[in-house]
mmCIF file of C-alpha atoms and ligand atoms in Angstrom:
data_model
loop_
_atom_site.group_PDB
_atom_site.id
_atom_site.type_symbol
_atom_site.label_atom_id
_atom_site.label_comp_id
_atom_site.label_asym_id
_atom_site.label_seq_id
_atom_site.Cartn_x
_atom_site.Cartn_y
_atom_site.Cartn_z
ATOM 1 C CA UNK A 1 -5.096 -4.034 -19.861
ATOM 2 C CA UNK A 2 -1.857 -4.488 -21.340
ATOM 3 C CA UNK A 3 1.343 -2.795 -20.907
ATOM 4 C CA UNK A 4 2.760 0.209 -19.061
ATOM 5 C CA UNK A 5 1.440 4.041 -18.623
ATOM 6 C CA UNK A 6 3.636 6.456 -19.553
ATOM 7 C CA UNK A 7 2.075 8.437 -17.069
ATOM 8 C CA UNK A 8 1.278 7.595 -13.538
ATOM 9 C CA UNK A 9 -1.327 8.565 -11.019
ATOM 10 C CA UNK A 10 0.570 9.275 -7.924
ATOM 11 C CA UNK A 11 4.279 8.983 -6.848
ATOM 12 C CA UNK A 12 5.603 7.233 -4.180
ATOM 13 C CA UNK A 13 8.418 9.157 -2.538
ATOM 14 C CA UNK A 14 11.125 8.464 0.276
ATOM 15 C CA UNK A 15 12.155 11.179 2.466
ATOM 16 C CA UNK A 16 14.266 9.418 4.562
ATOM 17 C CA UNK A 17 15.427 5.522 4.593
ATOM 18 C CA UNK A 18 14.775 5.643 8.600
ATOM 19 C CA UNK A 19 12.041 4.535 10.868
ATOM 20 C CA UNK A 20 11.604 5.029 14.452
ATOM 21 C CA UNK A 21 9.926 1.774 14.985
ATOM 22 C CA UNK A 22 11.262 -1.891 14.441
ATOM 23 C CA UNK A 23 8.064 -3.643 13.543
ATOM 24 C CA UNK A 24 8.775 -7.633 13.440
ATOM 25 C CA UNK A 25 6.638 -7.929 9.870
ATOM 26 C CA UNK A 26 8.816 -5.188 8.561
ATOM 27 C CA UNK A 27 9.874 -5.135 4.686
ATOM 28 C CA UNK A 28 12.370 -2.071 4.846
ATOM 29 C CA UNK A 29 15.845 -3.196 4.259
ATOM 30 C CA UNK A 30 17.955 0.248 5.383
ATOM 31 C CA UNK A 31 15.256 0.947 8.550
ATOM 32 C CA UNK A 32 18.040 1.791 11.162
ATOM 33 C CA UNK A 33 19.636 4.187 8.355
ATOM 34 C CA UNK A 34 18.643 7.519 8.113
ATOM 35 C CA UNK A 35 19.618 8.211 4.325
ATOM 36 C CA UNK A 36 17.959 11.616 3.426
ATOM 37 C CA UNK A 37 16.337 12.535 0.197
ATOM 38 C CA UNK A 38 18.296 15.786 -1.368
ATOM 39 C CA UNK A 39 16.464 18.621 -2.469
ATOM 40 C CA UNK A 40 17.375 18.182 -5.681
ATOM 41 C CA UNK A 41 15.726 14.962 -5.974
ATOM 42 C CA UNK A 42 12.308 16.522 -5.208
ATOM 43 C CA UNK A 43 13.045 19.083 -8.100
ATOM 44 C CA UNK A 44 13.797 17.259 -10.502
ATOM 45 C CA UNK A 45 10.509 15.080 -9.557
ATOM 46 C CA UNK A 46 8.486 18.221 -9.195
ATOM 47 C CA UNK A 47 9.561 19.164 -12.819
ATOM 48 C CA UNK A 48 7.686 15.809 -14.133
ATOM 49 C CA UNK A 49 4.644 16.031 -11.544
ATOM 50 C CA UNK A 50 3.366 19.743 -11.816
ATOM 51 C CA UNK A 51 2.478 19.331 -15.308
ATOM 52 C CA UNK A 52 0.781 15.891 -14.980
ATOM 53 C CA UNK A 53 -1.098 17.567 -12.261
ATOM 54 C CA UNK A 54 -2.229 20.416 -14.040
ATOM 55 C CA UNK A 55 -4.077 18.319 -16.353
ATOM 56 C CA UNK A 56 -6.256 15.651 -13.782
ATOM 57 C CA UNK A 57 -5.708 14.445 -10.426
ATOM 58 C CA UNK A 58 -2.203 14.031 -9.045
ATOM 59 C CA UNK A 59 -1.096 12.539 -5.609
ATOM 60 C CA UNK A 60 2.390 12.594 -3.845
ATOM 61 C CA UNK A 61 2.531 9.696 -1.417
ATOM 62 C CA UNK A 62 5.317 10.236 1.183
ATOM 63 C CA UNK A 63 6.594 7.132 2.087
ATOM 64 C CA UNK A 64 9.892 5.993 4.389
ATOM 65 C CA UNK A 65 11.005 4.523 6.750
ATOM 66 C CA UNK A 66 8.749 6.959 8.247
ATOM 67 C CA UNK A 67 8.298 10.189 6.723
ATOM 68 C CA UNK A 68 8.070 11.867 9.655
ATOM 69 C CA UNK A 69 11.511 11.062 10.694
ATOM 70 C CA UNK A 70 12.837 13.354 8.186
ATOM 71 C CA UNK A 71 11.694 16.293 10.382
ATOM 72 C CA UNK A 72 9.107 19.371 9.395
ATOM 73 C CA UNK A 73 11.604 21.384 8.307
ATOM 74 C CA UNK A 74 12.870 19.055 5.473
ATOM 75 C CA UNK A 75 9.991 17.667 4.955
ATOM 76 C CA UNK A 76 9.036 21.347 4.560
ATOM 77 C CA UNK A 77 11.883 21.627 1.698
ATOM 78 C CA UNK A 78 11.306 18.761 -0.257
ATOM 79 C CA UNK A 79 7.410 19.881 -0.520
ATOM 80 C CA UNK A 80 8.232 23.446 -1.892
ATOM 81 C CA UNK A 81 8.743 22.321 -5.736
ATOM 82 C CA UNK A 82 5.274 20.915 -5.816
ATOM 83 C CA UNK A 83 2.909 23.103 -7.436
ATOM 84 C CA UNK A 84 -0.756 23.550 -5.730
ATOM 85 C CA UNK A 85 -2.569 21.491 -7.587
ATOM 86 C CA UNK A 86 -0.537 18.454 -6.272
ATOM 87 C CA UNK A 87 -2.110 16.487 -3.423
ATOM 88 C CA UNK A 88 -0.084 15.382 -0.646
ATOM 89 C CA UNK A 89 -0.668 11.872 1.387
ATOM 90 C CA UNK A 90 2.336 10.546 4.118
ATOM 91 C CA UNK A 91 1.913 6.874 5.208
ATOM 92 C CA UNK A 92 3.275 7.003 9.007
ATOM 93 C CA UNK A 93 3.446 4.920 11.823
ATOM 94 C CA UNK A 94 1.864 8.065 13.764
ATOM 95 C CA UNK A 95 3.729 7.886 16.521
ATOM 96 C CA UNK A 96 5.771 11.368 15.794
ATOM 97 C CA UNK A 97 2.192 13.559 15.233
ATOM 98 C CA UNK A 98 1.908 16.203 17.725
ATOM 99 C CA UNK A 99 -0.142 19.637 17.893
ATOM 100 C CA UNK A 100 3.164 21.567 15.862
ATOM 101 C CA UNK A 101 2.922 18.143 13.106
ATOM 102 C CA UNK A 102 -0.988 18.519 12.869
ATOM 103 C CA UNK A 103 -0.625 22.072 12.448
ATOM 104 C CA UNK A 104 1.966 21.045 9.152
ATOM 105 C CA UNK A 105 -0.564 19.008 8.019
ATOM 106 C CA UNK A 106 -3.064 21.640 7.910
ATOM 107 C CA UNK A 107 -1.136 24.071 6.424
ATOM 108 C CA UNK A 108 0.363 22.121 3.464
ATOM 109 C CA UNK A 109 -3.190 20.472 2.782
ATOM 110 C CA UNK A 110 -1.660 16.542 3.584
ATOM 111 C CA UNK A 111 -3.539 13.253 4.314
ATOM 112 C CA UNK A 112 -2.264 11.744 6.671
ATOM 113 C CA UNK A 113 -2.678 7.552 6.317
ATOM 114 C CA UNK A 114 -1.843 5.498 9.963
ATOM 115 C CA UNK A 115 -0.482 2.400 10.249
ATOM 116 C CA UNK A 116 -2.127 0.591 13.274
ATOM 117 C CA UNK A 117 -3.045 -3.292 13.580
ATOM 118 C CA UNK A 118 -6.231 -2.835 16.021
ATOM 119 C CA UNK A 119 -6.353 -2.993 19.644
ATOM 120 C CA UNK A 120 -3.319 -3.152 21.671
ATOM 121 C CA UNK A 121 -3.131 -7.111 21.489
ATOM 122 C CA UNK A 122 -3.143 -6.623 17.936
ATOM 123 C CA UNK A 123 -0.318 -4.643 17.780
ATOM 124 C CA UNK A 124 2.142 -6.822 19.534
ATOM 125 C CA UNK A 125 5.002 -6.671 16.514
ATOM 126 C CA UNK A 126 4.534 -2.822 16.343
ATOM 127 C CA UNK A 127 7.469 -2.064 18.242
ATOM 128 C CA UNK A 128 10.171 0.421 19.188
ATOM 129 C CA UNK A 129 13.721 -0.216 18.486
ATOM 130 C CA UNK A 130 14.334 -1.165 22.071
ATOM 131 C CA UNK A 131 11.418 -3.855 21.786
ATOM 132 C CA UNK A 132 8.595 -2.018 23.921
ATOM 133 C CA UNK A 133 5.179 -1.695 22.080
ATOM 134 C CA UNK A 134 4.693 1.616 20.365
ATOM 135 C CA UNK A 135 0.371 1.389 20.557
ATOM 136 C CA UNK A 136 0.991 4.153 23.095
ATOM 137 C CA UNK A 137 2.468 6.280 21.181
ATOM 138 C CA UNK A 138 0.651 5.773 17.852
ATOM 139 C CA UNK A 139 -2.768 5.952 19.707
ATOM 140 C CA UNK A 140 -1.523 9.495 21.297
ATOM 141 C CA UNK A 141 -0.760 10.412 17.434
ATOM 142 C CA UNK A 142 -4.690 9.634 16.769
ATOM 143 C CA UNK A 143 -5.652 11.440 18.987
ATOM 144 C CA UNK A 144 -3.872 14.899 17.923
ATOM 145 C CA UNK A 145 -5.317 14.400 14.831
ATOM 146 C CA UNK A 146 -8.982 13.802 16.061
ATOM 147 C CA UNK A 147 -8.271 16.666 18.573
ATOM 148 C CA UNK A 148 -7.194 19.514 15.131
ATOM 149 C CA UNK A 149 -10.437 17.494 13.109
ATOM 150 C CA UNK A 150 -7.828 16.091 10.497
ATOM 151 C CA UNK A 151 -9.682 13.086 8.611
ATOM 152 C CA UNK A 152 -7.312 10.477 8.000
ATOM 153 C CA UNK A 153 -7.128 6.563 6.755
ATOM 154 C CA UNK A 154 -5.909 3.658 8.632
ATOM 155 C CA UNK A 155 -3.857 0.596 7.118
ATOM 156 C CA UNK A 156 -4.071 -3.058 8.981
ATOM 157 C CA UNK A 157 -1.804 -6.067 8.607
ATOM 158 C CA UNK A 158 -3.095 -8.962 9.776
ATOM 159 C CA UNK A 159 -0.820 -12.157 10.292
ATOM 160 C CA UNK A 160 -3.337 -15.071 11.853
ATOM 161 C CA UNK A 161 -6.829 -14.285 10.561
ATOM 162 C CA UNK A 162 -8.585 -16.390 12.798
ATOM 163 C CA UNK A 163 -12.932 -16.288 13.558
ATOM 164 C CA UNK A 164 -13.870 -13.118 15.181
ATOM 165 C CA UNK A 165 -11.161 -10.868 14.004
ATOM 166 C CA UNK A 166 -12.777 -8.888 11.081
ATOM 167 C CA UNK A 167 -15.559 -8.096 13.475
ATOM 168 C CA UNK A 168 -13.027 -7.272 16.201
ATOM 169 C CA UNK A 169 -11.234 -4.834 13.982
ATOM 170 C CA UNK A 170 -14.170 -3.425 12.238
ATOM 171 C CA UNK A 171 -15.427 -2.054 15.450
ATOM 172 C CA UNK A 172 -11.873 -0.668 16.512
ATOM 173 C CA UNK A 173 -11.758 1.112 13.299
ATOM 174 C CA UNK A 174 -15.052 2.248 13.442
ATOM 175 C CA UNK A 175 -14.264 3.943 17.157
ATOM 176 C CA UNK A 176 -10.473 4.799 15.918
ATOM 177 C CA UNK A 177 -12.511 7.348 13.548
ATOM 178 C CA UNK A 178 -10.644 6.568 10.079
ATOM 179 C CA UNK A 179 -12.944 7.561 7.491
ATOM 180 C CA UNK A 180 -10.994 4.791 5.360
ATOM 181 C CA UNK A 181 -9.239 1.427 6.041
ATOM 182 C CA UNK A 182 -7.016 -1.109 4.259
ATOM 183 C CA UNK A 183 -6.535 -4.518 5.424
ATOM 184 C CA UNK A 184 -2.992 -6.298 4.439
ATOM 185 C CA UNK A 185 -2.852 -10.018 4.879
ATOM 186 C CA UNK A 186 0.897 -9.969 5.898
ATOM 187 C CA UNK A 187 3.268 -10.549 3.047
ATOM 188 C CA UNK A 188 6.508 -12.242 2.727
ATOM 189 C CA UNK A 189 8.437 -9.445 1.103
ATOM 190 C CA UNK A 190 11.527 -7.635 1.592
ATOM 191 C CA UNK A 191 13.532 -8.313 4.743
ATOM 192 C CA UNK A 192 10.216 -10.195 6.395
ATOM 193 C CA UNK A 193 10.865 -13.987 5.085
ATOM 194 C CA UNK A 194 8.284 -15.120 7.685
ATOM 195 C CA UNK A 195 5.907 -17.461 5.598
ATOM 196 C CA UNK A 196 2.371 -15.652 4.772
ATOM 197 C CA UNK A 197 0.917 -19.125 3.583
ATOM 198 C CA UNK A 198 -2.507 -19.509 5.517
ATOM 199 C CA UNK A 199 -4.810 -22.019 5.770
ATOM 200 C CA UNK A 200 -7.919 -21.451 2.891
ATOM 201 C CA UNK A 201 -10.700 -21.200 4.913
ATOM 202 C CA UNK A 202 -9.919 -19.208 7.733
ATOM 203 C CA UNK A 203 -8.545 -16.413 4.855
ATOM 204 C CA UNK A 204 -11.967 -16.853 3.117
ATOM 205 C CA UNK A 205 -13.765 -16.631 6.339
ATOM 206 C CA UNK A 206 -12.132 -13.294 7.768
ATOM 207 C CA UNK A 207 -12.986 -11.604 4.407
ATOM 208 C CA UNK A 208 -16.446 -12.814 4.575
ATOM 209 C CA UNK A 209 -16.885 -11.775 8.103
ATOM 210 C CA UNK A 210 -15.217 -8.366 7.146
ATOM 211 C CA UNK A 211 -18.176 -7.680 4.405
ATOM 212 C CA UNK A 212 -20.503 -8.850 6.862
ATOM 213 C CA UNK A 213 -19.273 -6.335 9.666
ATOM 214 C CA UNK A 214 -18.836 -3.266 6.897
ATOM 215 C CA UNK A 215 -22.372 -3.664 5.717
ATOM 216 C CA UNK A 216 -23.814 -3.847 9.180
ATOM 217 C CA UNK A 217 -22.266 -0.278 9.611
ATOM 218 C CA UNK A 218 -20.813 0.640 6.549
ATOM 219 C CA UNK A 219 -19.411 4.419 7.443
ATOM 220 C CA UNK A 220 -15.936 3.877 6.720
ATOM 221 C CA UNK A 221 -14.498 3.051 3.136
ATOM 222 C CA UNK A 222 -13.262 -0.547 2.817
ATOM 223 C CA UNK A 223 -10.649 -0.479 0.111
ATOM 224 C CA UNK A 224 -10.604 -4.171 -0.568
ATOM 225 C CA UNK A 225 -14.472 -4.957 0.054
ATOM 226 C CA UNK A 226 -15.265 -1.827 -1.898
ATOM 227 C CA UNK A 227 -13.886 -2.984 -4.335
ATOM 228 C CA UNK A 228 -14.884 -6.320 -4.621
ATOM 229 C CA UNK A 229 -18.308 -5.493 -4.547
ATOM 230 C CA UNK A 230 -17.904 -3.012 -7.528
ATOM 231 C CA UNK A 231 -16.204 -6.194 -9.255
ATOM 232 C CA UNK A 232 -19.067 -8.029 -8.434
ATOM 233 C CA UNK A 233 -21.552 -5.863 -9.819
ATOM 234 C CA UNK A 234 -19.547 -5.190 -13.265
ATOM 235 C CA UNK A 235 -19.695 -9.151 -14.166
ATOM 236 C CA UNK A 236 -23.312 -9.331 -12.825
ATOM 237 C CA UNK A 237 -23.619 -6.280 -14.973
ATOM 238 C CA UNK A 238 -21.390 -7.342 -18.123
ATOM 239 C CA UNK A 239 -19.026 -4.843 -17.927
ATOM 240 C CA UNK A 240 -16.394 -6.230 -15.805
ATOM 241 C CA UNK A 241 -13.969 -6.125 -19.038
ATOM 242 C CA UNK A 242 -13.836 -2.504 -18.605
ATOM 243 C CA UNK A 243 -12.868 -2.473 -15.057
ATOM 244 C CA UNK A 244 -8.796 -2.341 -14.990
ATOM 245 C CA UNK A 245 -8.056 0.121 -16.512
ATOM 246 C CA UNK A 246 -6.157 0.406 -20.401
ATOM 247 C CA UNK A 247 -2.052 -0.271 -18.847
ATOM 248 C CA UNK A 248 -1.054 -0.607 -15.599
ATOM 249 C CA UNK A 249 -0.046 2.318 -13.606
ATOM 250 C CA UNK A 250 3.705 2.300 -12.988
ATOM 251 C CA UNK A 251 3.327 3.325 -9.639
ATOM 252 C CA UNK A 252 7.165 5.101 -9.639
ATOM 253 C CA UNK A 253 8.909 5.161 -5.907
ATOM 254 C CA UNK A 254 11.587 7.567 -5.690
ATOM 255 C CA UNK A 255 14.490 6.550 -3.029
ATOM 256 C CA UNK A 256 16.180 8.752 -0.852
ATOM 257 C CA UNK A 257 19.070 8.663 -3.546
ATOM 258 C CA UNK A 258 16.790 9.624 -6.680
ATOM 259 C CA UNK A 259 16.872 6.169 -7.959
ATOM 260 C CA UNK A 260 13.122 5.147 -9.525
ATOM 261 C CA UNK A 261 11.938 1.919 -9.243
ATOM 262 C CA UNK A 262 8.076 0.851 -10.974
ATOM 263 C CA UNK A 263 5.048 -1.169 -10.040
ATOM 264 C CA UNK A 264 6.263 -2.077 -6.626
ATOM 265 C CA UNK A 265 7.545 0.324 -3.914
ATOM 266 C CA UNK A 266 8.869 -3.037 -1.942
ATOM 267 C CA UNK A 267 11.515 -3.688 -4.585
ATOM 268 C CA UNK A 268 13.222 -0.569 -3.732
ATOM 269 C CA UNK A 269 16.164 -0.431 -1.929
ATOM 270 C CA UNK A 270 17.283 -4.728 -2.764
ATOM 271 C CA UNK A 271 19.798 -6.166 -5.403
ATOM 272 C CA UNK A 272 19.639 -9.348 -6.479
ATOM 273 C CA UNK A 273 22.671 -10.574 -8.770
ATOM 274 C CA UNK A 274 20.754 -11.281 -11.472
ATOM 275 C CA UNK A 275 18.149 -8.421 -11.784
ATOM 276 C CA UNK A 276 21.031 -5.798 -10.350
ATOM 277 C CA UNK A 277 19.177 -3.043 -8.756
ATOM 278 C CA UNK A 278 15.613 -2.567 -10.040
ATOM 279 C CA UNK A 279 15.505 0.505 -10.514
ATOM 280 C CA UNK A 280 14.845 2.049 -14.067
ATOM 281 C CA UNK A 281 16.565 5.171 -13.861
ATOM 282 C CA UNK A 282 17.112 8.289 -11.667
ATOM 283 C CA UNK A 283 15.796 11.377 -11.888
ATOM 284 C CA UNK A 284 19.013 13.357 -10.770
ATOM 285 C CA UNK A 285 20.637 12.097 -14.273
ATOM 286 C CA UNK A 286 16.782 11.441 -16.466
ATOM 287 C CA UNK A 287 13.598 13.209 -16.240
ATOM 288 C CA UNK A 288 11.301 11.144 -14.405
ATOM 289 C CA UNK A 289 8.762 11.400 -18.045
ATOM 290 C CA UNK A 290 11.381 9.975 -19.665
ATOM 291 C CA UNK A 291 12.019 7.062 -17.140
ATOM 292 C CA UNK A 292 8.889 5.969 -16.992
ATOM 293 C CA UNK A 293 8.269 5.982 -20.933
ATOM 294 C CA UNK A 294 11.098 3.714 -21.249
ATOM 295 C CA UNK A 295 10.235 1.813 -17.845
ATOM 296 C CA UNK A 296 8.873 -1.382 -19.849
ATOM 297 C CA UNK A 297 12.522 -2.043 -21.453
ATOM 298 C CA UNK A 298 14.056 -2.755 -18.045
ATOM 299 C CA UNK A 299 14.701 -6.161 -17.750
ATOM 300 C CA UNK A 300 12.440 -7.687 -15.101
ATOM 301 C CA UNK A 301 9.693 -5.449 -15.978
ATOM 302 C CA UNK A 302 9.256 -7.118 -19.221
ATOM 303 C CA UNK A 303 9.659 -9.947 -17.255
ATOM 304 C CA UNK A 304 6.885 -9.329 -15.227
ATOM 305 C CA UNK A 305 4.605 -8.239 -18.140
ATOM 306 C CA UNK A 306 5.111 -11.969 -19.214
ATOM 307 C CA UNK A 307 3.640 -13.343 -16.136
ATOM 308 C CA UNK A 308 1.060 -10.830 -16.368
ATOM 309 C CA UNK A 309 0.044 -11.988 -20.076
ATOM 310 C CA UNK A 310 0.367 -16.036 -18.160
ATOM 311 C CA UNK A 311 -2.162 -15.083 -15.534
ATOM 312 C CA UNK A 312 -4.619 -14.018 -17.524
ATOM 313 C CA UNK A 313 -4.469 -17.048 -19.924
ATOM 314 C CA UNK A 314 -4.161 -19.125 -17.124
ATOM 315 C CA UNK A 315 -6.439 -17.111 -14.003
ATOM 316 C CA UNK A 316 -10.128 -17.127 -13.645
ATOM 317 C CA UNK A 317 -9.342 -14.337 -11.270
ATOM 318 C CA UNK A 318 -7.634 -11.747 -14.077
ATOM 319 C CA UNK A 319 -10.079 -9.403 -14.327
ATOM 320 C CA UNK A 320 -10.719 -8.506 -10.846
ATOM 321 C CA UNK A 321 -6.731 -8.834 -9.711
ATOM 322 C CA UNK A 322 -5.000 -7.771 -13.435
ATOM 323 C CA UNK A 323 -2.273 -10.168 -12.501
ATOM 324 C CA UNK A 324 -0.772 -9.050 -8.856
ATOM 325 C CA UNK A 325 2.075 -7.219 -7.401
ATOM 326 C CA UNK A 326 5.314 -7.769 -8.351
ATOM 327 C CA UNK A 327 7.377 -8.222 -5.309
ATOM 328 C CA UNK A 328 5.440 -10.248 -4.205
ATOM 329 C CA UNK A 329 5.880 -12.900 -7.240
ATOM 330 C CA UNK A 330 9.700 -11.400 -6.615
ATOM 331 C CA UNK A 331 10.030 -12.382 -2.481
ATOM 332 C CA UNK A 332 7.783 -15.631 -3.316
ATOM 333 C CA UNK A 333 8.821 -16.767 -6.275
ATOM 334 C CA UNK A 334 12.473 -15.581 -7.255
ATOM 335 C CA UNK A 335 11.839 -14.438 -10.349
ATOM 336 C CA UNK A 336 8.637 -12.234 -11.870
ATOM 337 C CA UNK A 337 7.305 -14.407 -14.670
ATOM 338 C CA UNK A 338 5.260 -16.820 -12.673
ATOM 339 C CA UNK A 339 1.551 -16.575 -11.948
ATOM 340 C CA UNK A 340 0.087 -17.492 -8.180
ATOM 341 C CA UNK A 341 1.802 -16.591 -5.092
ATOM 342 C CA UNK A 342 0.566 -17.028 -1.253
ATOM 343 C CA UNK A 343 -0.056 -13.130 -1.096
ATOM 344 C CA UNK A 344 -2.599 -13.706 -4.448
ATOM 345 C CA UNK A 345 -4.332 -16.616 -2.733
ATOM 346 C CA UNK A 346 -5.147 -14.366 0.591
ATOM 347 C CA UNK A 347 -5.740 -10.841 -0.944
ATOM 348 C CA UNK A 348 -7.026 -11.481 -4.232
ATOM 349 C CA UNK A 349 -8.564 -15.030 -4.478
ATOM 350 C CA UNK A 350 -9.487 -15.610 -1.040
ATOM 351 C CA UNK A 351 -10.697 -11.914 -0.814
ATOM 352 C CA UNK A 352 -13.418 -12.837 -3.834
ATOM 353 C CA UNK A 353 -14.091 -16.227 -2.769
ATOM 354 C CA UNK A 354 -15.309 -14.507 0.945
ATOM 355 C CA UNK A 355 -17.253 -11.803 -0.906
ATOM 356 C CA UNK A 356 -18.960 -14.533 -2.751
ATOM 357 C CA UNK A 357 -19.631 -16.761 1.016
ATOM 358 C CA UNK A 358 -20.782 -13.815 2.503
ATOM 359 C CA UNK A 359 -23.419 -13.549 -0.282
ATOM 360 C CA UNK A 360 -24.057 -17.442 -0.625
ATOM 361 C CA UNK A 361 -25.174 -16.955 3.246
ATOM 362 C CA UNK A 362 -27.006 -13.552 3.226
ATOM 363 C CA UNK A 363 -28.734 -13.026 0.391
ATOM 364 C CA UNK A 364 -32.102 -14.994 -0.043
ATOM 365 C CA UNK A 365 -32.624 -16.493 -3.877
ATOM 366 C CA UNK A 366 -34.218 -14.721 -5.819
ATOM 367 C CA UNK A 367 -37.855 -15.377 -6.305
HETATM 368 S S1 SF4 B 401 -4.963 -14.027 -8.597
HETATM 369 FE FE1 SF4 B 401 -2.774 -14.598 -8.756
HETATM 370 S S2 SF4 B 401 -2.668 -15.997 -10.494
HETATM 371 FE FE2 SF4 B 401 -4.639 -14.872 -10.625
HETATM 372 S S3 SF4 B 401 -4.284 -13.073 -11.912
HETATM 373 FE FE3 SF4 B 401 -3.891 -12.469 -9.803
HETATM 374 S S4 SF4 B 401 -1.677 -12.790 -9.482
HETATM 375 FE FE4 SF4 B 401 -2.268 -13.935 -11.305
#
């Protein structure tokens, strides 16, 4: 894996800059703000996407704030461009969905992925801008979605893995009904400076108590164990060379404003004296084809390609993580040439070494 694509799998876009919730772990710089994406914006986007997805498999993630916040009937708008071979995911909090917002879903073929933290203890920092817990509310959006049969995903953070939990929130998910789940270690990114360093062990041990409770029942898709395992079984199987893929995908996020930013969605929407803005172009002024093929000359992203090329001189973990996020070497680290970061040592490292307990402990040697 070296380098950039020129052309990515899915798009990260930003309807609106606002969120209706004030989660305490939040990243989102311009939450309170509800800075609208033009129509134009989603043209000119469109005009890049529809061929890409004429020729293989071609997502839309709609991403805020939350998405929903932008209302049906722009949401509506900004969705017309996009030819019908384009799939359509939003990320949302859940709390807006209602019968008339299932029914949208329905109609314009979306996903819908939910942001919940587990039972209502769990979700004591998902909360409303006045302060008062939104589980309520996100647990009625659940259940329109069960009630119209909608399948949908369901994405965790967790900020004190401590014994028990990956069992506890196995089950939950299991009852919630996702048919797929991601688990976030909280991450200090963005506007959340909170520290996300975590003692080893009880990281390790929630991941190995996570595979233990997905195999035990495994009906929903575990993004991170799933993927582990098929990590696993390349290097038992020689082949784990061929698992990243060829360049990394450049993952473009579109702002509200039109303003495209690569590899990390978290960057968006932050300055920093030094790197200016992040973003690599916009697509009111450049197509976004064109953006991304010259996305590797922008400053910090040939930055980041260095630390990439460091990690995996310097990782025994390179092949299964391809060298991390980079915000998160960004927030941590100031700057996007370095190697390990707190968020690598509890999603990538810790997330193999517990694959590997769980194993050590389960499986009998081999006669
Ligand atoms: S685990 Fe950390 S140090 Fe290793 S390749 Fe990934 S980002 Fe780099």
């Amino acid at each position: 894996m070296r380098g950039i694509a020129a052309v990515p799998s899915y798009v990260v876009m930003q309807p609106t800059t606002l969120c209706n919730l004030d989660c305490v772990y939040c990243y989102l710089p311009l939450r309170a703000a509800d800075r609208r994406m033009p129509l134009t914006v989603a043209e000119a986007v469109a005009a890049s996407v529809n061929p890409w997805a004429a020729s293989g498999r071609f997502s839309v993630v709609w991403h805020g704030g939350e998405p929903l916040a932008a209302g049906r009937e722009h949401l509506a708008a900004l969705l017309a461009p996009f030819g019908p071979a384009v799939e359509h995911h939003v990320q949302t909090n859940a709390t807006l969905i209602d019968d008339a917002w299932c029914a949208f879903f329905a109609e314009h073929g979306i996903r819908v992925s939910v942001s919940v933290d587990g039972p209502r203890a769990r979700n004591g920092e998902r909360v409303t801008r006045g302060g008062r817990p939104a589980y309520d509310r996100i647990l009625a959006g659940v259940a329109a979605l069960r009630r119209h049969g909608l399948p949908f995903s369901a994405l965790a953070v967790v900020s004190r893995p401590e014994p028990g939990l990956a069992t506890e929130l196995y089950g939950y998910f299991l009852d919630l009904g996702c048919d797929v789940l991601g688990i976030n270690i909280e991450e200090t990114e963005g506007v959340n400076t909170r520290t996300n360093a975590r003692d080893a062990a009880a990281v390790t041990g929630f991941w190995a108590e996570l595979v233990g409770a997905w195999r035990r029942d495994p009906r929903i898709h575990l993004r991170e164990i799933e993927w582990s395992l098929r990590y696993a079984g390349a290097v038992l199987a020689g082949t784990s060379d061929d698992l990243l893929p060829r360049r990394l995908d450049p993952i473009p996020t579109v702002g509200h404003d039109g303003s495209v930013v690569v590899l990390s969605p978290e960057l968006a929407g932050f300055t920093d004296p030094h790197y200016g803005d992040f973003s690599s172009g916009n697509v009111l002024t450049t197509p976004l084809a064109e953006i991304l093929a010259g996305a590797g000359r922008t400053p910090w992203v040939g930055e980041f390609l260095t630390g990439v090329e460091a990690c995996r001189s310097s990782c025994p973990y390179f092949g299964f993580c391809g060298g991390g996020h980079a915000a998160n070497r960004y927030f941590e680290l100031g700057r996007f040439d370095g190697t390990e970061t707190e968020h690598c040592r509890n999603s990538k490292i810790r997330l193999l070494e517990g694959v590997l307990e769980h194993a050590r402990d389960h499986e009998s040697p081999a006669a």
